[in-house]
GROMACS .gro file of C-alpha atoms in nm:
model
  207
    1THR     CA    1  -2.791  13.229 -10.755
    2GLN     CA    2  -3.001  13.544 -10.717
    3VAL     CA    3  -2.824  13.647 -10.399
    4PHE     CA    4  -2.450  13.582 -10.458
    5LYS     CA    5  -2.264  13.666 -10.770
    6PRO     CA    6  -2.077  13.346 -10.868
    7SER     CA    7  -1.825  13.530 -11.089
    8ILE     CA    8  -1.634  13.674 -10.789
    9ASP     CA    9  -1.295  13.512 -10.788
   10ASN     CA   10  -1.162  13.434 -10.441
   11TYR     CA   11  -1.512  13.477 -10.299
   12ALA     CA   12  -1.405  13.350  -9.957
   13LEU     CA   13  -1.152  13.632  -9.931
   14TYR     CA   14  -1.410  13.883 -10.052
   15LEU     CA   15  -1.654  13.763  -9.789
   16THR     CA   16  -1.393  13.764  -9.513
   17THR     CA   17  -1.280  14.117  -9.596
   18GLY     CA   18  -1.636  14.246  -9.573
   19MET     CA   19  -1.724  14.053  -9.260
   20ILE     CA   20  -1.434  14.179  -9.048
   21VAL     CA   21  -1.536  14.537  -9.126
   22TRP     CA   22  -1.898  14.449  -9.053
   23ILE     CA   23  -1.816  14.295  -8.716
   24TRP     CA   24  -1.616  14.606  -8.625
   25PHE     CA   25  -1.905  14.832  -8.724
   26SER     CA   26  -2.181  14.620  -8.576
   27ASP     CA   27  -2.014  14.556  -8.242
   28SER     CA   28  -1.912  14.920  -8.199
   29THR     CA   29  -2.258  15.057  -8.280
   30THR     CA   30  -2.457  14.800  -8.090
   31GLU     CA   31  -2.254  14.821  -7.772
   32SER     CA   32  -2.231  15.200  -7.788
   33SER     CA   33  -2.611  15.233  -7.804
   34GLY     CA   34  -2.648  15.099  -7.451
   35THR     CA   35  -2.365  15.286  -7.282
   36MET     CA   36  -2.573  15.559  -7.114
   37VAL     CA   37  -2.815  15.314  -6.959
   38LEU     CA   38  -2.545  15.067  -6.865
   39ASN     CA   39  -2.345  15.340  -6.687
   40SER     CA   40  -2.645  15.528  -6.541
   41ASP     CA   41  -2.530  15.504  -6.180
   42MET     CA   42  -2.193  15.646  -6.260
   43LEU     CA   43  -2.346  15.926  -6.473
   44LYS     CA   44  -2.558  16.031  -6.177
   45LYS     CA   45  -2.265  16.044  -5.937
   46ILE     CA   46  -1.974  16.176  -6.138
   47TYR     CA   47  -1.971  16.445  -6.401
   48PHE     CA   48  -1.762  16.388  -6.710
   49PRO     CA   49  -1.822  16.428  -7.082
   50ARG     CA   50  -2.086  16.169  -7.157
   51SER     CA   51  -1.958  16.127  -7.508
   52VAL     CA   52  -1.653  15.952  -7.366
   53LEU     CA   53  -1.859  15.639  -7.315
   54PRO     CA   54  -1.943  15.562  -7.680
   55ILE     CA   55  -1.599  15.686  -7.786
   56SER     CA   56  -1.436  15.432  -7.551
   57ILE     CA   57  -1.639  15.150  -7.697
   58ILE     CA   58  -1.543  15.243  -8.051
   59LEU     CA   59  -1.174  15.269  -7.959
   60SER     CA   60  -1.187  14.934  -7.785
   61ARG     CA   61  -1.350  14.764  -8.084
   62THR     CA   62  -1.102  14.934  -8.316
   63ILE     CA   63  -0.817  14.768  -8.136
   64THR     CA   64  -0.988  14.434  -8.191
   65PHE     CA   65  -1.037  14.525  -8.553
   66LEU     CA   66  -0.664  14.600  -8.592
   67ILE     CA   67  -0.578  14.258  -8.452
   68THR     CA   68  -0.820  14.099  -8.695
   69LEU     CA   69  -0.663  14.294  -8.979
   70VAL     CA   70  -0.329  14.143  -8.900
   71ILE     CA   71  -0.487  13.796  -8.924
   72LEU     CA   72  -0.649  13.895  -9.257
   73PHE     CA   73  -0.311  14.012  -9.394
   74VAL     CA   74  -0.157  13.680  -9.299
   75ILE     CA   75  -0.439  13.499  -9.484
   76LEU     CA   76  -0.407  13.719  -9.792
   77LEU     CA   77  -0.031  13.653  -9.803
   78ALA     CA   78  -0.059  13.283  -9.725
   79THR     CA   79  -0.312  13.222 -10.000
   80GLY     CA   80  -0.098  13.410 -10.250
   81TYR     CA   81  -0.365  13.677 -10.307
   82GLY     CA   82  -0.131  13.941 -10.171
   83ILE     CA   83  -0.163  14.296 -10.037
   84SER     CA   84  -0.136  14.606 -10.252
   85ARG     CA   85   0.051  14.925 -10.170
   86TYR     CA   86  -0.285  15.098 -10.134
   87VAL     CA   87  -0.319  14.935  -9.796
   88LEU     CA   88  -0.124  15.239  -9.675
   89PHE     CA   89  -0.449  15.429  -9.733
   90LEU     CA   90  -0.627  15.210  -9.483
   91PRO     CA   91  -0.579  15.444  -9.184
   92VAL     CA   92  -0.766  15.716  -9.373
   93ALA     CA   93  -1.056  15.477  -9.444
   94MET     CA   94  -1.059  15.376  -9.077
   95VAL     CA   95  -1.080  15.740  -8.959
   96VAL     CA   96  -1.373  15.796  -9.195
   97MET     CA   97  -1.550  15.486  -9.071
   98MET     CA   98  -1.487  15.574  -8.705
   99THR     CA   99  -1.629  15.921  -8.765
  100PHE     CA  100  -1.946  15.768  -8.909
  101MET     CA  101  -1.972  15.517  -8.624
  102LEU     CA  102  -1.928  15.790  -8.362
  103GLY     CA  103  -2.201  16.002  -8.507
  104LEU     CA  104  -2.439  15.707  -8.523
  105SER     CA  105  -2.340  15.592  -8.172
  106LEU     CA  106  -2.401  15.937  -8.028
  107ILE     CA  107  -2.752  15.941  -8.170
  108LEU     CA  108  -2.843  15.585  -8.059
  109SER     CA  109  -2.693  15.611  -7.709
  110ALA     CA  110  -2.874  15.939  -7.642
  111VAL     CA  111  -3.208  15.821  -7.773
  112ASN     CA  112  -3.171  15.489  -7.586
  113ALA     CA  113  -3.144  15.687  -7.257
  114TYR     CA  114  -3.508  15.794  -7.317
  115PHE     CA  115  -3.643  15.486  -7.492
  116ARG     CA  116  -3.477  15.177  -7.355
  117ASP     CA  117  -3.596  14.950  -7.633
  118VAL     CA  118  -3.374  15.128  -7.887
  119GLN     CA  119  -3.077  14.910  -7.791
  120TYR     CA  120  -3.275  14.595  -7.882
  121ILE     CA  121  -3.409  14.749  -8.200
  122VAL     CA  122  -3.053  14.825  -8.308
  123THR     CA  123  -2.960  14.462  -8.258
  124ALA     CA  124  -3.251  14.351  -8.479
  125LEU     CA  125  -3.173  14.625  -8.730
  126MET     CA  126  -2.821  14.495  -8.771
  127MET     CA  127  -2.955  14.154  -8.874
  128ALA     CA  128  -3.143  14.318  -9.161
  129TRP     CA  129  -2.882  14.586  -9.241
  130ILE     CA  130  -2.612  14.329  -9.324
  131TRP     CA  131  -2.829  14.194  -9.609
  132MET     CA  132  -2.872  14.546  -9.749
  133THR     CA  133  -2.499  14.601  -9.759
  134PRO     CA  134  -2.277  14.455 -10.036
  135ILE     CA  135  -2.077  14.219  -9.814
  136MET     CA  136  -2.188  13.878  -9.938
  137TYR     CA  137  -2.243  14.002 -10.292
  138VAL     CA  138  -2.123  14.284 -10.516
  139ARG     CA  139  -2.332  14.591 -10.581
  140ASP     CA  140  -2.427  14.498 -10.940
  141THR     CA  141  -2.556  14.153 -10.849
  142PHE     CA  142  -2.917  14.253 -10.871
  143ASP     CA  143  -3.095  14.360 -11.183
  144SER     CA  144  -3.359  14.538 -10.984
  145ALA     CA  145  -3.448  14.908 -10.953
  146ILE     CA  146  -3.566  14.851 -10.593
  147MET     CA  147  -3.240  14.689 -10.486
  148ASP     CA  148  -3.040  14.954 -10.666
  149PHE     CA  149  -3.232  15.220 -10.476
  150ILE     CA  150  -3.178  15.041 -10.144
  151LEU     CA  151  -2.804  14.999 -10.196
  152SER     CA  152  -2.766  15.356 -10.321
  153ALA     CA  153  -2.956  15.493 -10.019
  154ASN     CA  154  -2.751  15.281  -9.777
  155PRO     CA  155  -2.453  15.479  -9.643
  156LEU     CA  156  -2.272  15.155  -9.556
  157THR     CA  157  -2.264  15.064  -9.928
  158TYR     CA  158  -2.009  15.337  -9.995
  159LEU     CA  159  -1.814  15.285  -9.670
  160PHE     CA  160  -1.776  14.914  -9.736
  161GLU     CA  161  -1.682  14.964 -10.099
  162MET     CA  162  -1.406  15.191  -9.975
  163PHE     CA  163  -1.259  14.908  -9.763
  164GLN     CA  164  -1.319  14.646 -10.033
  165ASP     CA  165  -1.135  14.857 -10.288
  166ILE     CA  166  -0.831  14.876 -10.062
  167LEU     CA  167  -0.825  14.527  -9.913
  168PHE     CA  168  -0.978  14.302 -10.180
  169TRP     CA  169  -0.983  14.475 -10.519
  170LYS     CA  170  -0.640  14.625 -10.443
  171PHE     CA  171  -0.684  14.969 -10.583
  172LEU     CA  172  -0.725  15.320 -10.445
  173PRO     CA  173  -1.088  15.428 -10.390
  174SER     CA  174  -1.194  15.684 -10.648
  175PRO     CA  175  -1.208  16.054 -10.549
  176GLY     CA  176  -1.585  16.042 -10.597
  177LEU     CA  177  -1.623  15.746 -10.360
  178MET     CA  178  -1.391  15.906 -10.102
  179ALA     CA  179  -1.579  16.236 -10.118
  180THR     CA  180  -1.908  16.049 -10.067
  181CYS     CA  181  -1.773  15.857  -9.770
  182VAL     CA  182  -1.621  16.162  -9.606
  183GLY     CA  183  -1.945  16.356  -9.660
  184ILE     CA  184  -2.152  16.077  -9.506
  185ALA     CA  185  -1.920  16.058  -9.206
  186ILE     CA  186  -1.911  16.434  -9.142
  187VAL     CA  187  -2.287  16.480  -9.180
  188THR     CA  188  -2.360  16.183  -8.951
  189LEU     CA  189  -2.117  16.311  -8.687
  190ALA     CA  190  -2.263  16.662  -8.702
  191ILE     CA  191  -2.615  16.529  -8.655
  192GLY     CA  192  -2.493  16.299  -8.378
  193ILE     CA  193  -2.329  16.586  -8.185
  194LEU     CA  194  -2.643  16.802  -8.217
  195VAL     CA  195  -2.877  16.527  -8.104
  196PHE     CA  196  -2.649  16.418  -7.819
  197ARG     CA  197  -2.600  16.772  -7.688
  198TYR     CA  198  -2.973  16.836  -7.695
  199LEU     CA  199  -3.073  16.514  -7.519
  200GLU     CA  200  -2.794  16.486  -7.268
  201ARG     CA  201  -2.927  16.777  -7.068
  202ASP     CA  202  -3.195  16.558  -6.914
  203PHE     CA  203  -2.990  16.236  -6.877
  204ALA     CA  204  -2.991  16.268  -6.494
  205GLU     CA  205  -3.371  16.271  -6.487
  206VAL     CA  206  -3.441  15.992  -6.736
  207LEU     CA  207  -3.169  15.745  -6.637
   0.00000   0.00000   0.00000
């Protein structure tokens, strides 16, 4: 078809690998975006670093992700597909992804404190974003300059390819891919910290 590349062997495993990472990312980001509003009463009464709220959501969802990973490993072994030694690199990939998620969550949770509809926009955005990320297809599926631009501009393309390399393709992500992912994560976190620190000053008034 035009959407899915039929030449992917073990497509079900490819899809499963991408989806567990997507659920981790989507749940962490969506839930984190509403933390300031959801905990507004506590924020008005008790002072503590506000960034703890999105961080706690990400850590909670990461625990769930780890449990899901164990299930994935069982499936990979049970089907005979196997696990490569490069899975030892997975913690590094997770730290990179968590850094990206934290930066994005800081931005969304802070902006949502001022504009309450942001949380719902994020939910809708996730429904579109998943189709712009190579989870149900591989990056070279489309012979289209527009799709190539969209995928190249999408930071999740690189982050998901990093996980797919380790878990599905069973090889170490290239230095270029890793550098790109680390750069995306650091820049997103830096922007997130700046935006959050600027907006959190008036949280008590707007919440």
